[in-house]
Tab-separated table of C-alpha atoms in Angstrom:
chain	number	residue	atom	x	y	z
A	591	MET	CA	88.216	18.950	134.550
A	592	THR	CA	91.337	19.070	132.541
A	593	SER	CA	92.321	22.009	130.450
A	594	SER	CA	89.755	22.818	127.773
A	595	SER	CA	92.134	24.819	125.630
A	596	PRO	CA	91.594	24.804	121.882
A	597	ASN	CA	93.920	22.673	119.861
A	598	SER	CA	96.184	23.952	117.134
A	599	ALA	CA	93.507	23.494	114.481
A	600	ASP	CA	91.289	25.992	116.269
A	601	THR	CA	93.821	28.693	117.067
A	602	GLY	CA	96.469	28.203	114.441
A	603	SER	CA	99.082	27.799	117.167
A	604	LYS	CA	99.930	25.424	119.970
A	605	ILE	CA	98.833	26.624	123.412
A	606	MET	CA	101.915	27.665	125.375
A	607	PHE	CA	100.586	27.517	128.941
A	608	THR	CA	98.397	24.580	129.963
A	609	ARG	CA	97.135	23.802	133.448
A	610	GLN	CA	99.719	21.816	135.353
A	611	ASP	CA	100.614	22.259	138.992
A	612	GLU	CA	98.716	24.522	141.373
A	613	TRP	CA	99.620	28.183	140.991
A	614	LYS	CA	101.757	29.432	143.870
A	615	ASN	CA	100.783	32.913	145.003
A	616	THR	CA	103.447	35.509	144.133
A	617	GLY	CA	101.695	38.174	146.196
A	618	SER	CA	101.535	38.664	149.950
A	619	PRO	CA	100.696	35.706	152.234
A	620	ASP	CA	97.665	37.522	153.679
A	621	GLY	CA	96.117	38.068	150.237
A	622	GLU	CA	95.995	34.497	148.969
A	623	ILE	CA	93.209	33.704	146.493
A	624	LYS	CA	91.127	30.622	147.310
A	625	VAL	CA	90.314	27.887	144.779
A	626	PHE	CA	87.090	25.828	144.838
A	627	ARG	CA	86.230	22.547	143.103
A	628	PRO	CA	82.490	21.880	143.355
A	629	THR	CA	80.933	18.496	142.700
A	630	MET	CA	78.425	18.288	139.865
A	631	GLU	CA	75.599	18.382	142.398
A	632	GLU	CA	77.006	21.508	144.076
A	633	PHE	CA	77.616	23.089	140.691
A	634	LYS	CA	73.933	22.948	139.755
A	635	ASN	CA	72.843	25.698	142.148
A	636	PHE	CA	74.812	28.872	141.450
A	637	GLY	CA	73.410	31.038	144.230
A	638	LYS	CA	73.748	28.353	146.876
A	639	TYR	CA	77.339	27.637	145.883
A	640	MET	CA	78.232	31.336	146.023
A	641	GLU	CA	76.858	31.414	149.563
A	642	TYR	CA	78.997	28.379	150.406
A	643	ILE	CA	82.086	30.141	149.039
A	644	GLU	CA	81.462	33.098	151.326
A	645	GLN	CA	80.865	30.777	154.279
A	646	GLN	CA	84.452	29.674	153.660
A	647	ASN	CA	85.507	33.352	153.975
A	648	ALA	CA	86.807	33.547	150.407
A	649	HIS	CA	85.594	37.160	150.240
A	650	LEU	CA	87.636	38.051	153.320
A	651	SER	CA	90.944	36.619	152.164
A	652	SER	CA	90.852	38.213	148.691
A	653	GLY	CA	88.811	40.300	146.296
A	654	VAL	CA	88.381	37.282	143.998
A	655	CYS	CA	88.315	33.485	144.070
A	656	LYS	CA	88.636	30.744	141.465
A	657	VAL	CA	86.098	28.012	140.709
A	658	ILE	CA	87.132	24.934	138.715
A	659	PRO	CA	84.057	23.168	137.276
A	660	PRO	CA	83.551	19.437	137.830
A	661	GLU	CA	85.046	17.136	135.232
A	662	GLY	CA	82.737	16.531	132.312
A	663	TRP	CA	81.033	19.949	132.400
A	664	TYR	CA	81.248	22.147	129.305
A	665	PRO	CA	79.472	25.414	128.459
A	666	ARG	CA	78.908	24.180	124.882
A	667	PRO	CA	77.888	20.496	125.049
A	668	SER	CA	76.555	20.658	121.480
A	669	LYS	CA	80.149	21.112	120.263
A	670	LEU	CA	83.392	19.290	120.852
A	671	PRO	CA	85.118	20.728	123.957
A	672	ASP	CA	87.871	22.388	121.927
A	673	ASP	CA	85.809	23.423	118.909
A	674	TYR	CA	85.156	27.165	118.671
A	675	SER	CA	85.382	27.388	114.891
A	676	ASP	CA	81.759	28.591	114.735
A	677	ILE	CA	82.752	32.010	116.123
A	678	ASP	CA	85.270	32.814	113.368
A	679	ASP	CA	82.897	35.315	111.760
A	680	PHE	CA	81.708	36.795	115.055
A	681	ILE	CA	82.107	40.595	115.031
A	682	ILE	CA	84.243	42.252	117.703
A	683	GLU	CA	82.927	45.783	118.205
A	684	CYS	CA	85.432	48.645	118.426
A	685	PRO	CA	88.651	46.839	119.382
A	686	VAL	CA	91.045	49.301	121.008
A	687	ARG	CA	94.773	49.882	120.910
A	688	GLU	CA	96.196	50.120	124.416
A	689	ARG	CA	98.825	52.741	125.152
A	690	ILE	CA	100.352	52.837	128.619
A	691	GLU	CA	102.053	55.938	129.973
A	692	SER	CA	104.350	55.898	132.994
A	693	MET	CA	103.628	58.298	135.844
A	694	GLY	CA	106.819	57.250	137.619
A	695	ASN	CA	107.386	55.162	140.742
A	696	GLY	CA	105.551	52.078	139.510
A	697	CYS	CA	102.333	53.870	138.510
A	698	HIS	CA	100.880	54.018	135.006
A	699	VAL	CA	97.857	55.241	133.073
A	700	LYS	CA	96.299	53.322	130.195
A	701	ASN	CA	94.846	55.123	127.177
A	702	ASN	CA	92.492	53.351	124.791
A	703	VAL	CA	92.381	54.388	121.135
A	704	VAL	CA	89.794	52.796	118.842
A	705	TYR	CA	91.662	50.563	116.410
A	706	ARG	CA	88.752	49.736	114.107
A	707	LYS	CA	84.990	50.060	114.129
A	708	GLU	CA	84.662	46.291	113.978
A	709	MET	CA	86.748	43.189	113.348
A	710	LYS	CA	86.026	39.494	112.779
A	711	VAL	CA	87.327	37.010	115.332
A	712	LYS	CA	89.366	35.147	112.722
A	713	ASP	CA	91.146	38.381	111.764
A	714	PHE	CA	91.772	39.252	115.398
A	715	ARG	CA	93.167	35.769	116.019
A	716	ARG	CA	95.506	36.051	113.053
A	717	MET	CA	96.827	39.338	114.443
A	718	ALA	CA	97.071	38.053	118.030
A	719	LEU	CA	99.165	35.064	116.931
A	720	SER	CA	101.470	37.062	114.673
A	721	LYS	CA	105.101	37.693	115.514
A	722	GLN	CA	104.339	41.360	116.169
A	723	TYR	CA	101.542	40.789	118.693
A	724	GLY	CA	102.070	37.230	119.929
A	725	THR	CA	103.300	36.017	123.312
A	726	PRO	CA	107.105	36.213	123.593
A	727	GLN	CA	108.567	33.023	122.147
A	728	LYS	CA	110.993	32.437	124.976
A	729	ASN	CA	111.424	29.563	127.368
A	730	TYR	CA	109.243	31.284	129.973
A	731	ASP	CA	107.028	29.783	132.606
A	732	LEU	CA	104.196	31.940	133.915
A	733	TYR	CA	106.262	33.177	136.859
A	734	ASN	CA	108.879	34.578	134.499
A	735	LEU	CA	106.211	35.870	132.125
A	736	GLU	CA	104.746	37.945	134.972
A	737	LYS	CA	108.142	39.597	135.489
A	738	HIS	CA	108.496	40.113	131.728
A	739	PHE	CA	105.090	41.830	131.639
A	740	TRP	CA	106.062	44.455	134.227
A	741	ARG	CA	109.517	45.020	132.743
A	742	ASN	CA	108.012	45.672	129.310
A	743	LEU	CA	104.777	47.380	130.296
A	744	LEU	CA	105.537	50.532	128.292
A	745	HIS	CA	106.669	48.681	125.180
A	746	HIS	CA	104.330	47.376	122.499
A	747	GLU	CA	100.710	48.488	122.010
A	748	PRO	CA	98.379	45.470	121.898
A	749	ILE	CA	94.804	45.367	120.595
A	750	TYR	CA	91.988	44.383	122.967
A	751	GLY	CA	88.551	43.243	121.824
A	752	ALA	CA	86.800	44.031	125.095
A	753	ASP	CA	83.152	44.737	125.988
A	754	THR	CA	81.655	42.974	122.969
A	755	PRO	CA	77.983	42.036	123.565
A	756	GLY	CA	77.256	38.338	123.208
A	757	SER	CA	77.566	34.874	124.694
A	758	ILE	CA	78.934	31.622	123.297
A	759	TYR	CA	77.349	29.355	125.899
A	760	ASP	CA	74.802	26.848	124.646
A	761	SER	CA	71.417	28.300	125.568
A	762	ASP	CA	70.225	25.122	127.299
A	763	VAL	CA	73.161	24.929	129.728
A	764	LYS	CA	71.780	25.335	133.252
A	765	GLU	CA	74.898	25.393	135.414
A	766	PHE	CA	76.747	28.708	135.854
A	767	ASN	CA	75.127	30.051	132.679
A	768	MET	CA	75.780	33.793	132.708
A	769	ASN	CA	72.591	34.464	130.793
A	770	CYS	CA	70.479	33.069	133.646
A	771	LEU	CA	72.361	32.969	136.953
A	772	GLY	CA	69.174	33.464	138.957
A	773	THR	CA	70.454	36.005	141.504
A	774	ILE	CA	68.760	39.050	143.001
A	775	LEU	CA	70.148	41.198	140.185
A	776	ASP	CA	67.344	39.678	138.095
A	777	LEU	CA	65.165	42.263	139.812
A	778	LEU	CA	66.473	44.720	137.207
A	779	LYS	CA	64.852	42.696	134.437
A	780	GLU	CA	61.624	42.563	136.428
A	781	GLU	CA	61.822	46.358	136.513
A	782	LYS	CA	62.487	46.278	132.731
A	783	VAL	CA	65.996	47.688	133.174
A	784	THR	CA	68.822	46.503	130.922
A	785	ILE	CA	72.400	47.615	131.541
A	786	LYS	CA	74.864	46.275	129.004
A	787	GLY	CA	77.584	44.173	130.549
A	788	VAL	CA	75.912	44.317	133.971
A	789	ASN	CA	72.802	42.203	133.492
A	790	THR	CA	73.776	41.179	129.965
A	791	VAL	CA	76.875	39.251	128.893
A	792	PHE	CA	80.055	40.623	127.325
A	793	LEU	CA	82.808	38.775	125.476
A	794	TYR	CA	86.491	39.684	125.740
A	795	PHE	CA	89.026	38.759	123.068
A	796	GLY	CA	92.537	39.237	124.368
A	797	MET	CA	96.097	38.987	123.137
A	798	TRP	CA	99.475	39.149	124.851
A	799	LYS	CA	99.796	42.078	127.259
A	800	THR	CA	96.234	43.395	126.956
A	801	THR	CA	95.399	44.707	130.390
A	802	PHE	CA	92.464	45.434	132.666
A	803	PRO	CA	93.662	48.050	135.217
A	804	TRP	CA	92.706	48.254	138.881
A	805	HIS	CA	88.987	48.583	139.542
A	806	ALA	CA	86.061	47.299	141.553
A	807	GLU	CA	82.922	46.346	139.644
A	808	ASP	CA	80.254	48.911	138.741
A	809	MET	CA	78.041	49.606	141.771
A	810	ASP	CA	80.458	47.324	143.676
A	811	LEU	CA	78.640	44.278	142.312
A	812	TYR	CA	79.906	40.727	142.114
A	813	SER	CA	81.146	39.477	138.748
A	814	ILE	CA	81.797	36.145	137.089
A	815	ASN	CA	84.384	35.548	134.366
A	816	TYR	CA	84.774	32.323	132.369
A	817	LEU	CA	87.772	31.717	130.115
A	818	HIS	CA	86.574	29.759	127.084
A	819	PHE	CA	89.834	29.096	125.291
A	820	GLY	CA	93.363	30.245	124.609
A	821	GLU	CA	96.172	31.366	126.875
A	822	PRO	CA	95.558	32.069	130.590
A	823	LYS	CA	94.581	35.320	132.263
A	824	PHE	CA	96.805	36.576	135.067
A	825	TRP	CA	94.934	38.166	138.000
A	826	TYR	CA	95.859	40.433	140.917
A	827	ALA	CA	93.334	41.042	143.702
A	828	ILE	CA	93.106	43.000	146.954
A	829	PRO	CA	90.902	41.929	149.909
A	830	SER	CA	87.898	44.173	150.472
A	831	HIS	CA	89.103	45.062	153.982
A	832	ALA	CA	92.124	46.769	152.352
A	833	ALA	CA	90.048	48.600	149.727
A	834	GLU	CA	90.039	51.972	151.480
A	835	LYS	CA	93.773	51.850	152.085
A	836	PHE	CA	94.286	51.064	148.410
A	837	GLU	CA	91.989	53.918	147.387
A	838	ARG	CA	93.952	56.366	149.505
A	839	LEU	CA	97.174	55.159	147.884
A	840	ALA	CA	95.644	55.567	144.413
A	841	ALA	CA	94.461	59.083	145.288
A	842	GLN	CA	97.991	59.995	146.393
A	843	ARG	CA	99.619	58.519	143.300
A	844	PHE	CA	97.086	59.888	140.790
A	845	PRO	CA	96.099	63.351	142.116
A	846	ASP	CA	95.083	64.527	138.645
A	847	GLY	CA	92.634	61.642	138.349
A	848	LEU	CA	91.147	62.445	141.745
A	849	GLN	CA	90.790	66.107	140.798
A	850	ILE	CA	88.765	65.132	137.733
A	851	CYS	CA	86.538	62.558	139.415
A	852	LYS	CA	86.047	61.357	142.969
A	853	ALA	CA	85.475	57.840	141.618
A	854	PHE	CA	88.349	57.941	139.121
A	855	LEU	CA	89.208	54.258	139.622
A	856	ARG	CA	85.841	53.485	137.976
A	857	HIS	CA	87.463	54.650	134.728
A	858	LYS	CA	89.585	51.454	134.652
A	859	LEU	CA	92.686	53.289	133.455
A	860	TYR	CA	95.040	53.284	136.447
A	861	ILE	CA	97.780	50.712	137.056
A	862	ILE	CA	99.804	50.322	140.254
A	863	SER	CA	102.552	47.712	140.287
A	864	PRO	CA	102.754	44.905	142.878
A	865	THR	CA	106.027	46.401	144.104
A	866	VAL	CA	104.228	49.608	145.105
A	867	LEU	CA	101.536	47.598	146.892
A	868	LYS	CA	104.181	45.754	148.905
A	869	GLN	CA	105.988	48.980	149.779
A	870	ASN	CA	102.755	50.429	151.141
A	871	GLY	CA	101.653	47.376	153.095
A	872	ILE	CA	98.632	46.574	150.937
A	873	PRO	CA	97.870	42.835	150.841
A	874	TYR	CA	97.251	41.286	147.443
A	875	GLY	CA	97.144	37.878	145.831
A	876	THR	CA	97.862	36.528	142.356
A	877	MET	CA	96.101	33.815	140.393
A	878	VAL	CA	96.299	32.262	136.946
A	879	GLN	CA	92.974	31.511	135.249
A	880	TYR	CA	93.272	28.700	132.724
A	881	PRO	CA	90.696	27.908	130.028
A	882	GLY	CA	87.693	26.160	131.514
A	883	GLU	CA	87.917	28.030	134.841
A	884	PHE	CA	85.838	30.748	136.509
A	885	ILE	CA	86.988	33.788	138.452
A	886	ILE	CA	84.455	35.323	140.850
A	887	THR	CA	84.992	38.891	142.062
A	888	PHE	CA	83.418	40.115	145.293
A	889	PRO	CA	81.858	43.491	146.204
A	890	LYS	CA	84.564	46.118	146.704
A	891	GLY	CA	87.155	43.595	145.582
A	892	TYR	CA	89.735	45.571	143.620
A	893	HIS	CA	91.412	43.560	140.882
A	894	MET	CA	93.524	43.960	137.763
A	895	GLY	CA	95.290	41.644	135.356
A	896	PHE	CA	96.531	40.882	131.886
A	897	ASN	CA	96.208	38.278	129.160
A	898	THR	CA	99.172	36.024	128.473
A	899	GLY	CA	98.165	35.497	124.845
A	900	TYR	CA	95.231	35.059	122.471
A	901	ASN	CA	92.106	34.029	124.372
A	902	CYS	CA	88.371	34.557	124.788
A	903	ALA	CA	86.479	35.149	128.023
A	904	GLU	CA	82.848	35.765	128.901
A	905	SER	CA	81.665	37.868	131.818
A	906	THR	CA	78.729	39.535	133.540
A	907	ASN	CA	77.705	40.848	136.957
A	908	PHE	CA	75.445	39.352	139.586
A	909	ALA	CA	74.355	40.082	143.149
A	910	LEU	CA	73.697	38.302	146.413
A	911	GLU	CA	71.751	39.924	149.248
A	912	ARG	CA	75.010	40.959	150.917
A	913	TRP	CA	75.652	43.286	147.962
A	914	ILE	CA	72.722	45.580	148.799
A	915	ASP	CA	74.661	47.270	151.603
A	916	TYR	CA	77.480	47.937	149.135
A	917	GLY	CA	75.198	49.018	146.304
A	918	LYS	CA	73.411	51.703	148.310
A	919	ASN	CA	76.784	52.935	149.503
A	920	ALA	CA	78.718	52.876	146.217
A	921	VAL	CA	80.651	55.986	145.224
A	922	LEU	CA	79.801	56.678	141.595
A	923	CYS	CA	81.483	58.419	138.702
A	924	TYR	CA	79.474	61.350	137.356
A	925	CYS	CA	81.984	62.670	134.851
A	926	ARG	CA	81.034	60.125	132.174
A	927	LYS	CA	77.768	59.622	130.366
A	928	ASP	CA	78.026	55.821	130.444
A	929	THR	CA	78.269	55.580	134.237
A	930	VAL	CA	76.408	52.579	135.637
A	931	GLU	CA	73.881	53.642	138.268
A	932	ILE	CA	71.313	51.277	139.747
A	933	ASP	CA	68.219	52.509	141.572
A	934	MET	CA	68.422	50.779	144.950
A	935	ARG	CA	64.794	51.415	145.936
A	936	PRO	CA	63.394	48.122	144.537
A	937	PHE	CA	66.186	46.150	146.235
A	938	MET	CA	65.701	47.885	149.580
A	939	LYS	CA	61.938	47.456	149.441
A	940	LYS	CA	62.105	43.745	148.626
A	941	TYR	CA	65.141	42.603	150.612
A	942	ARG	CA	65.434	45.197	153.426
A	943	PRO	CA	61.749	45.863	154.251
A	944	GLU	CA	62.502	46.616	157.919
A	945	GLU	CA	64.902	49.408	156.866
A	946	TYR	CA	63.119	50.577	153.753
A	947	ARG	CA	60.735	53.198	155.161
A	948	GLU	CA	63.367	55.039	157.210
A	949	TRP	CA	65.878	54.870	154.360
A	950	PHE	CA	63.299	56.028	151.807
A	951	ASP	CA	62.123	58.930	153.965
A	952	TYR	CA	65.710	60.030	154.440
A	953	TRP	CA	66.427	60.222	150.735
A	954	TYR	CA	63.069	60.656	149.024
A	955	GLY	CA	60.662	61.842	151.723
A	956	GLU	CA	59.574	65.289	152.869
A	957	ARG	CA	62.776	66.043	154.807
A	958	ALA	CA	64.910	65.314	151.754
A	959	SER	CA	62.784	67.476	149.476
A	960	THR	CA	62.768	70.467	151.844
A	961	TYR	CA	66.447	70.361	152.850
A	962	LYS	CA	68.585	72.930	151.034
A	963	PRO	CA	72.336	72.203	151.223
A	964	THR	CA	74.743	75.060	151.801
A	965	LYS	CA	76.226	76.387	148.581
A	966	PRO	CA	79.840	75.196	148.198
A	967	ASP	CA	81.117	78.627	147.176
A	968	THR	CA	80.056	80.092	150.536
A	969	ILE	CA	82.246	77.709	152.518
A	970	LYS	CA	85.955	77.867	153.189
A	971	THR	CA	87.616	74.472	152.804
A	972	ARG	CA	89.021	73.340	156.116
A	973	LYS	CA	91.949	71.072	156.759
A	974	ARG	CA	91.019	67.640	158.055
A	975	LYS	CA	91.476	67.051	161.794
A	976	GLY	CA	91.057	63.446	162.923
A	977	SER	CA	88.948	60.765	161.241
A	978	GLN	CA	85.319	60.669	160.214
A	979	ASP	CA	83.131	57.735	159.243
A	980	SER	CA	81.070	58.557	156.219
A	981	GLY	CA	78.930	57.136	153.512
A	982	GLY	CA	79.345	58.031	149.884
A	983	GLY	CA	78.310	61.467	148.695
A	984	LYS	CA	76.026	61.743	145.709
A	985	SER	CA	78.390	63.695	143.491
A	986	GLU	CA	80.830	66.577	143.483
A	987	THR	CA	78.294	68.976	142.020
A	988	GLY	CA	75.280	69.916	144.078
A	989	SER	CA	75.542	66.758	146.166
A	990	GLU	CA	74.064	65.944	149.519
A	991	ASP	CA	76.520	64.415	151.948
A	992	SER	CA	75.329	61.266	153.695
A	993	SER	CA	78.234	61.084	156.095
A	994	ILE	CA	76.258	62.494	158.997
A	995	ASN	CA	74.174	59.803	160.675
A	996	LEU	CA	71.950	62.128	162.707
A	997	PRO	CA	68.386	62.672	161.419
A	998	ARG	CA	68.140	65.861	159.407
A	999	SER	CA	65.492	67.254	161.742
A	1000	ILE	CA	67.990	67.497	164.650
A	1001	CYS	CA	71.027	68.578	162.618
A	1002	THR	CA	71.851	72.203	163.261
A	1003	LYS	CA	72.739	74.566	160.467
A	1004	ARG	CA	76.251	74.829	161.903
A	1005	GLN	CA	76.700	71.022	161.850
A	1006	ARG	CA	75.652	70.845	158.223
A	1007	LYS	CA	77.987	73.705	157.366
A	1008	ILE	CA	80.963	72.017	159.034
A	1009	PHE	CA	80.347	68.705	157.294
A	1010	GLN	CA	79.840	70.335	153.911
A	1011	ALA	CA	83.063	72.299	154.363
A	1012	ARG	CA	85.123	69.277	155.321
A	1013	LYS	CA	83.609	66.964	152.747
A	1014	PRO	CA	86.279	67.482	150.065
A	1015	MET	CA	88.998	66.755	152.603
A	1016	PHE	CA	88.004	63.518	154.273
A	1017	ASP	CA	87.056	59.978	153.357
A	1018	LEU	CA	86.461	60.641	149.684
A	1019	TRP	CA	86.357	56.870	149.226
A	1020	ALA	CA	84.420	55.842	152.330
A	1021	ASN	CA	82.097	53.032	151.183
A	1022	ARG	CA	81.170	51.646	154.562
A	1023	PRO	CA	78.239	49.216	154.224
A	1024	VAL	CA	77.191	49.776	157.845
A	1025	ASN	CA	75.573	53.107	157.008
A	1026	LEU	CA	71.836	52.811	156.483
A	1027	PHE	CA	71.648	56.212	154.827
A	1028	ALA	CA	73.969	55.554	151.932
A	1029	GLU	CA	74.210	57.189	148.553
A	1030	LYS	CA	71.009	58.360	146.958
A	1031	ASN	CA	70.273	57.156	143.438
A	1032	SER	CA	67.797	59.420	141.713
């Protein structure tokens, strides 16, 4: 379909960047982001189409892909395609002021400061389109705007209306409706578990230069993002096969973050420039998301981006069966109270029945309950020698390390002691989905 951007009556300003030619990747050739254009028939079955996308290896070439809906589809058929005037009085909860601090050498940390307790959309729009906060009024195309963003990253503190609960889809829309995608993540609702923004929908109201730093989704889930109206979003994404290399780079560049939390990238505060990625041989792709388009992120697909002007997006998480091996192996943040943690037992029992009993006994059975890990303060940290495949550890405090694949009953005390001693030194980010005995969720 053609661009579904709001007209000037809706936004108070003419849209600067409309969909024209295909975006040409400004990243590395081996990180190109794929674009899909389903027919209306294909578009009707979300899960089946996601499987088709992965059959085309979209998840191998990049951490994200783009889906352009078939012409004639709208998420709000009860309204005119460009009419979003009904959300003027919608309340944005706790919009934040973004402050970015340079750490040198192309690395930055974002700090969020609450701007107000709440704000109406019409007031946010007025601010976003003002001279102070609006997109630079220069004769830029999006390629030049990307360069302008990085040159001026430390200047100007925009306001972001992120993580606001709600959806502006029509409730009777069946196709790609984030309120009812019909994936295996619905098992959470069957278990009467609600996690805001994970199996519920969030809205995001952006303005020029508001940023979402590098991160993979909570529990390494999939996500779906639809841009309703306004100026485009600019995306960067890294293929999942390069995730560990990227994590090691981030750990080197942000040692203070790593010292605080093993999963510090879950905090969504750390920015690494494309130049640094190129210098370190990390493949990445770029993509522009115009209004009326979807971006899908894959498990362990690191991504970041920024808004090119006033806009509104809607997003949630979902899961296919392939995610289970990532979910049970996800390295979690335990330094924050709002950490997302999903109990993997129902998923393993329903979708991995042949593995469930052995996996359950390992983590929740008699051996797990009787095993007493060596106290960390009795072990001298040893320098890493060589490589070691590992699964994620439960946490930094009182955790059990799952990196050893031998059954506990045949692990000697000395073996456990060696692995516990070396744990802080190797593979802090090893999220290998081949490990049956992955992270325990209690």
